Amino acid sequence: MLCYVHLMKSICDFQVGMSIDPKLLVSNFPVISGSLGLLIGGKMLLVALVGRIFGISIISAIRVGLLLAPGGEFAFVAFGEAVNQVFLLIN
């Protein structure tokens, strides 16, 4: 069942990517890139702040923020699979 769910999600992601209008993307590039930068920067600051609240050092909190901010919820799936495949070790 889990394979079926992953297959459907992949097809949905592919469909969304194929429906992007390149002309619209290019004409609104400054707005899109600025919004994306603000979104990722805000998420990075928020994750780093939460890390500091939970007692992580400032350097580690910034690293975690930089690592997790661009990924969204998919990062947790990818990190979980990386741990399962022993590409990423948990101390």
Short mmCIF file of N, CA and C in Angstrom, two decimals:
data_model
loop_
_atom_site.label_atom_id
_atom_site.label_comp_id
_atom_site.label_asym_id
_atom_site.label_seq_id
_atom_site.Cartn_x
_atom_site.Cartn_y
_atom_site.Cartn_z
N MET A 1 0.83 -1.20 0.00
CA MET A 1 0.00 0.00 0.00
C MET A 1 0.87 1.25 0.00
N LEU A 2 1.97 1.25 0.77
CA LEU A 2 2.83 2.41 0.85
C LEU A 2 3.46 2.73 -0.50
N CYS A 3 3.83 1.70 -1.26
CA CYS A 3 4.39 1.92 -2.61
C CYS A 3 3.38 2.62 -3.50
N TYR A 4 2.12 2.24 -3.39
CA TYR A 4 1.06 2.85 -4.18
C TYR A 4 0.92 4.34 -3.84
N VAL A 5 0.99 4.66 -2.56
CA VAL A 5 0.89 6.06 -2.12
C VAL A 5 2.05 6.87 -2.69
N HIS A 6 3.26 6.33 -2.62
CA HIS A 6 4.43 7.04 -3.16
C HIS A 6 4.32 7.22 -4.67
N LEU A 7 3.81 6.20 -5.36
CA LEU A 7 3.62 6.30 -6.81
C LEU A 7 2.63 7.40 -7.15
N MET A 8 1.51 7.47 -6.43
CA MET A 8 0.50 8.50 -6.70
C MET A 8 1.05 9.89 -6.41
N LYS A 9 1.83 10.04 -5.34
CA LYS A 9 2.42 11.33 -5.03
C LYS A 9 3.41 11.75 -6.12
N SER A 10 4.20 10.82 -6.61
CA SER A 10 5.15 11.13 -7.68
C SER A 10 4.43 11.57 -8.94
N ILE A 11 3.35 10.89 -9.28
CA ILE A 11 2.58 11.27 -10.47
C ILE A 11 1.98 12.66 -10.29
N CYS A 12 1.48 12.96 -9.11
CA CYS A 12 0.90 14.27 -8.82
C CYS A 12 1.97 15.36 -8.93
N ASP A 13 3.16 15.13 -8.36
CA ASP A 13 4.24 16.11 -8.44
C ASP A 13 4.65 16.34 -9.89
N PHE A 14 4.71 15.27 -10.67
CA PHE A 14 5.07 15.38 -12.08
C PHE A 14 4.03 16.20 -12.83
N GLN A 15 2.76 15.96 -12.54
CA GLN A 15 1.67 16.69 -13.19
C GLN A 15 1.75 18.18 -12.88
N VAL A 16 2.00 18.52 -11.64
CA VAL A 16 2.09 19.93 -11.25
C VAL A 16 3.26 20.58 -11.95
N GLY A 17 4.39 19.90 -12.02
CA GLY A 17 5.56 20.45 -12.69
C GLY A 17 5.33 20.67 -14.17
N MET A 18 4.58 19.80 -14.80
CA MET A 18 4.31 19.93 -16.23
C MET A 18 3.29 21.02 -16.53
N SER A 19 2.53 21.46 -15.54
CA SER A 19 1.51 22.48 -15.78
C SER A 19 2.03 23.90 -15.56
N ILE A 20 3.30 24.07 -15.26
CA ILE A 20 3.88 25.40 -15.06
C ILE A 20 4.04 26.08 -16.42
N ASP A 21 3.60 27.32 -16.51
CA ASP A 21 3.73 28.09 -17.75
C ASP A 21 5.08 28.80 -17.74
N PRO A 22 6.02 28.40 -18.63
CA PRO A 22 7.36 29.01 -18.63
C PRO A 22 7.34 30.52 -18.87
N LYS A 23 6.46 31.00 -19.73
CA LYS A 23 6.40 32.45 -20.00
C LYS A 23 5.99 33.22 -18.75
N LEU A 24 5.02 32.68 -18.03
CA LEU A 24 4.57 33.32 -16.80
C LEU A 24 5.68 33.29 -15.74
N LEU A 25 6.40 32.18 -15.68
CA LEU A 25 7.50 32.04 -14.73
C LEU A 25 8.59 33.07 -15.01
N VAL A 26 8.97 33.22 -16.27
CA VAL A 26 10.03 34.17 -16.64
C VAL A 26 9.57 35.61 -16.43
N SER A 27 8.32 35.92 -16.78
CA SER A 27 7.85 37.31 -16.64
C SER A 27 7.71 37.73 -15.19
N ASN A 28 7.48 36.78 -14.29
CA ASN A 28 7.34 37.10 -12.86
C ASN A 28 8.52 36.61 -12.04
N PHE A 29 9.66 36.40 -12.68
CA PHE A 29 10.82 35.82 -11.98
C PHE A 29 11.26 36.63 -10.77
N PRO A 30 11.36 37.96 -10.84
CA PRO A 30 11.78 38.70 -9.64
C PRO A 30 10.83 38.51 -8.45
N VAL A 31 9.55 38.51 -8.71
CA VAL A 31 8.56 38.34 -7.64
C VAL A 31 8.64 36.92 -7.07
N ILE A 32 8.73 35.94 -7.95
CA ILE A 32 8.79 34.55 -7.50
C ILE A 32 10.06 34.27 -6.72
N SER A 33 11.22 34.71 -7.23
CA SER A 33 12.47 34.45 -6.53
C SER A 33 12.54 35.22 -5.21
N GLY A 34 12.02 36.45 -5.18
CA GLY A 34 11.99 37.21 -3.93
C GLY A 34 11.10 36.56 -2.88
N SER A 35 9.93 36.12 -3.31
CA SER A 35 9.00 35.45 -2.39
C SER A 35 9.59 34.14 -1.87
N LEU A 36 10.22 33.40 -2.76
CA LEU A 36 10.84 32.14 -2.36
C LEU A 36 11.99 32.39 -1.38
N GLY A 37 12.79 33.43 -1.64
CA GLY A 37 13.87 33.77 -0.73
C GLY A 37 13.37 34.17 0.65
N LEU A 38 12.30 34.97 0.68
CA LEU A 38 11.72 35.36 1.97
C LEU A 38 11.13 34.17 2.72
N LEU A 39 10.48 33.28 1.98
CA LEU A 39 9.89 32.09 2.60
C LEU A 39 10.97 31.19 3.20
N ILE A 40 12.00 30.90 2.44
CA ILE A 40 13.08 30.03 2.94
C ILE A 40 13.85 30.72 4.05
N GLY A 41 14.13 32.02 3.89
CA GLY A 41 14.84 32.75 4.94
C GLY A 41 14.05 32.81 6.24
N GLY A 42 12.74 33.04 6.13
CA GLY A 42 11.89 33.07 7.32
C GLY A 42 11.83 31.71 8.01
N LYS A 43 11.71 30.65 7.20
CA LYS A 43 11.69 29.30 7.78
C LYS A 43 13.02 28.98 8.45
N MET A 44 14.13 29.42 7.84
CA MET A 44 15.45 29.18 8.43
C MET A 44 15.57 29.88 9.78
N LEU A 45 15.14 31.13 9.84
CA LEU A 45 15.21 31.87 11.11
C LEU A 45 14.31 31.23 12.17
N LEU A 46 13.13 30.80 11.77
CA LEU A 46 12.20 30.18 12.70
C LEU A 46 12.76 28.86 13.25
N VAL A 47 13.30 28.03 12.38
CA VAL A 47 13.87 26.75 12.84
C VAL A 47 15.09 26.99 13.73
N ALA A 48 15.93 27.96 13.37
CA ALA A 48 17.09 28.28 14.20
C ALA A 48 16.66 28.80 15.57
N LEU A 49 15.63 29.62 15.61
CA LEU A 49 15.12 30.15 16.87
C LEU A 49 14.57 29.02 17.75
N VAL A 50 13.80 28.13 17.16
CA VAL A 50 13.26 27.00 17.92
C VAL A 50 14.40 26.12 18.43
N GLY A 51 15.44 25.94 17.61
CA GLY A 51 16.62 25.18 18.05
C GLY A 51 17.28 25.81 19.26
N ARG A 52 17.40 27.13 19.25
CA ARG A 52 17.99 27.83 20.40
C ARG A 52 17.11 27.69 21.65
N ILE A 53 15.80 27.74 21.46
CA ILE A 53 14.88 27.59 22.59
C ILE A 53 15.04 26.21 23.23
N PHE A 54 15.29 25.19 22.40
CA PHE A 54 15.47 23.84 22.92
C PHE A 54 16.90 23.55 23.36
N GLY A 55 17.77 24.55 23.37
CA GLY A 55 19.10 24.40 23.95
C GLY A 55 20.20 24.00 22.99
N ILE A 56 19.97 24.06 21.71
CA ILE A 56 21.02 23.74 20.75
C ILE A 56 21.94 24.95 20.63
N SER A 57 23.23 24.73 20.42
CA SER A 57 24.16 25.85 20.26
C SER A 57 23.77 26.68 19.05
N ILE A 58 24.19 27.93 19.02
CA ILE A 58 23.80 28.84 17.95
C ILE A 58 24.28 28.35 16.58
N ILE A 59 25.50 27.81 16.52
CA ILE A 59 26.03 27.29 15.25
C ILE A 59 25.20 26.11 14.77
N SER A 60 24.91 25.18 15.67
CA SER A 60 24.12 24.02 15.30
C SER A 60 22.70 24.43 14.91
N ALA A 61 22.13 25.40 15.61
CA ALA A 61 20.78 25.86 15.29
C ALA A 61 20.74 26.48 13.89
N ILE A 62 21.75 27.25 13.55
CA ILE A 62 21.82 27.84 12.20
C ILE A 62 21.98 26.75 11.15
N ARG A 63 22.83 25.77 11.44
CA ARG A 63 23.03 24.67 10.48
C ARG A 63 21.73 23.90 10.26
N VAL A 64 21.01 23.62 11.34
CA VAL A 64 19.74 22.90 11.21
C VAL A 64 18.75 23.74 10.41
N GLY A 65 18.71 25.04 10.68
CA GLY A 65 17.81 25.93 9.93
C GLY A 65 18.14 25.95 8.45
N LEU A 66 19.43 26.04 8.12
CA LEU A 66 19.84 26.05 6.72
C LEU A 66 19.55 24.71 6.04
N LEU A 67 19.64 23.64 6.79
CA LEU A 67 19.41 22.31 6.23
C LEU A 67 17.92 22.02 6.01
N LEU A 68 17.09 22.40 6.97
CA LEU A 68 15.67 22.05 6.90
C LEU A 68 14.80 23.06 6.17
N ALA A 69 15.19 24.32 6.13
CA ALA A 69 14.33 25.35 5.55
C ALA A 69 13.94 25.10 4.10
N PRO A 70 14.85 24.73 3.22
CA PRO A 70 14.42 24.55 1.83
C PRO A 70 13.60 23.30 1.57
N GLY A 71 13.64 22.33 2.47
CA GLY A 71 13.04 21.04 2.19
C GLY A 71 11.58 20.90 2.48
N GLY A 72 11.05 21.62 3.44
CA GLY A 72 9.66 21.43 3.82
C GLY A 72 9.43 20.06 4.44
N GLU A 73 8.20 19.59 4.37
CA GLU A 73 7.88 18.31 5.00
C GLU A 73 8.52 17.14 4.27
N PHE A 74 8.91 17.33 3.00
CA PHE A 74 9.55 16.24 2.27
C PHE A 74 10.91 15.91 2.87
N ALA A 75 11.56 16.89 3.50
CA ALA A 75 12.88 16.64 4.09
C ALA A 75 12.81 15.55 5.15
N PHE A 76 11.75 15.51 5.93
CA PHE A 76 11.64 14.49 6.96
C PHE A 76 11.51 13.10 6.35
N VAL A 77 10.82 12.99 5.23
CA VAL A 77 10.70 11.72 4.53
C VAL A 77 12.06 11.32 3.97
N ALA A 78 12.75 12.27 3.34
CA ALA A 78 14.05 11.99 2.75
C ALA A 78 15.08 11.63 3.82
N PHE A 79 15.08 12.35 4.95
CA PHE A 79 16.02 12.04 6.02
C PHE A 79 15.72 10.68 6.64
N GLY A 80 14.45 10.34 6.78
CA GLY A 80 14.08 9.03 7.31
C GLY A 80 14.57 7.92 6.41
N GLU A 81 14.42 8.10 5.11
CA GLU A 81 14.90 7.08 4.17
C GLU A 81 16.43 7.03 4.16
N ALA A 82 17.09 8.18 4.29
CA ALA A 82 18.56 8.20 4.35
C ALA A 82 19.06 7.45 5.58
N VAL A 83 18.37 7.58 6.70
CA VAL A 83 18.75 6.84 7.91
C VAL A 83 18.51 5.35 7.70
N ASN A 84 17.38 4.98 7.08
CA ASN A 84 17.08 3.58 6.83
C ASN A 84 18.11 2.93 5.90
N GLN A 85 18.62 3.69 4.94
CA GLN A 85 19.59 3.16 3.98
C GLN A 85 21.03 3.34 4.46
N VAL A 86 21.22 3.83 5.68
CA VAL A 86 22.51 4.07 6.33
C VAL A 86 23.37 5.06 5.53
N PHE A 87 22.72 6.04 4.85
CA PHE A 87 23.44 7.15 4.25
C PHE A 87 23.64 8.27 5.27
N LEU A 88 22.81 8.29 6.29
CA LEU A 88 22.85 9.30 7.32
C LEU A 88 22.82 8.60 8.66
N LEU A 89 23.77 8.92 9.52
CA LEU A 89 23.86 8.27 10.82
C LEU A 89 23.30 9.18 11.91
N ILE A 90 22.58 8.61 12.85
CA ILE A 90 22.08 9.36 13.99
C ILE A 90 22.95 9.04 15.18
N ASN A 91 23.45 10.10 15.83
CA ASN A 91 24.31 9.89 17.01
C ASN A 91 23.48 9.77 18.25
#
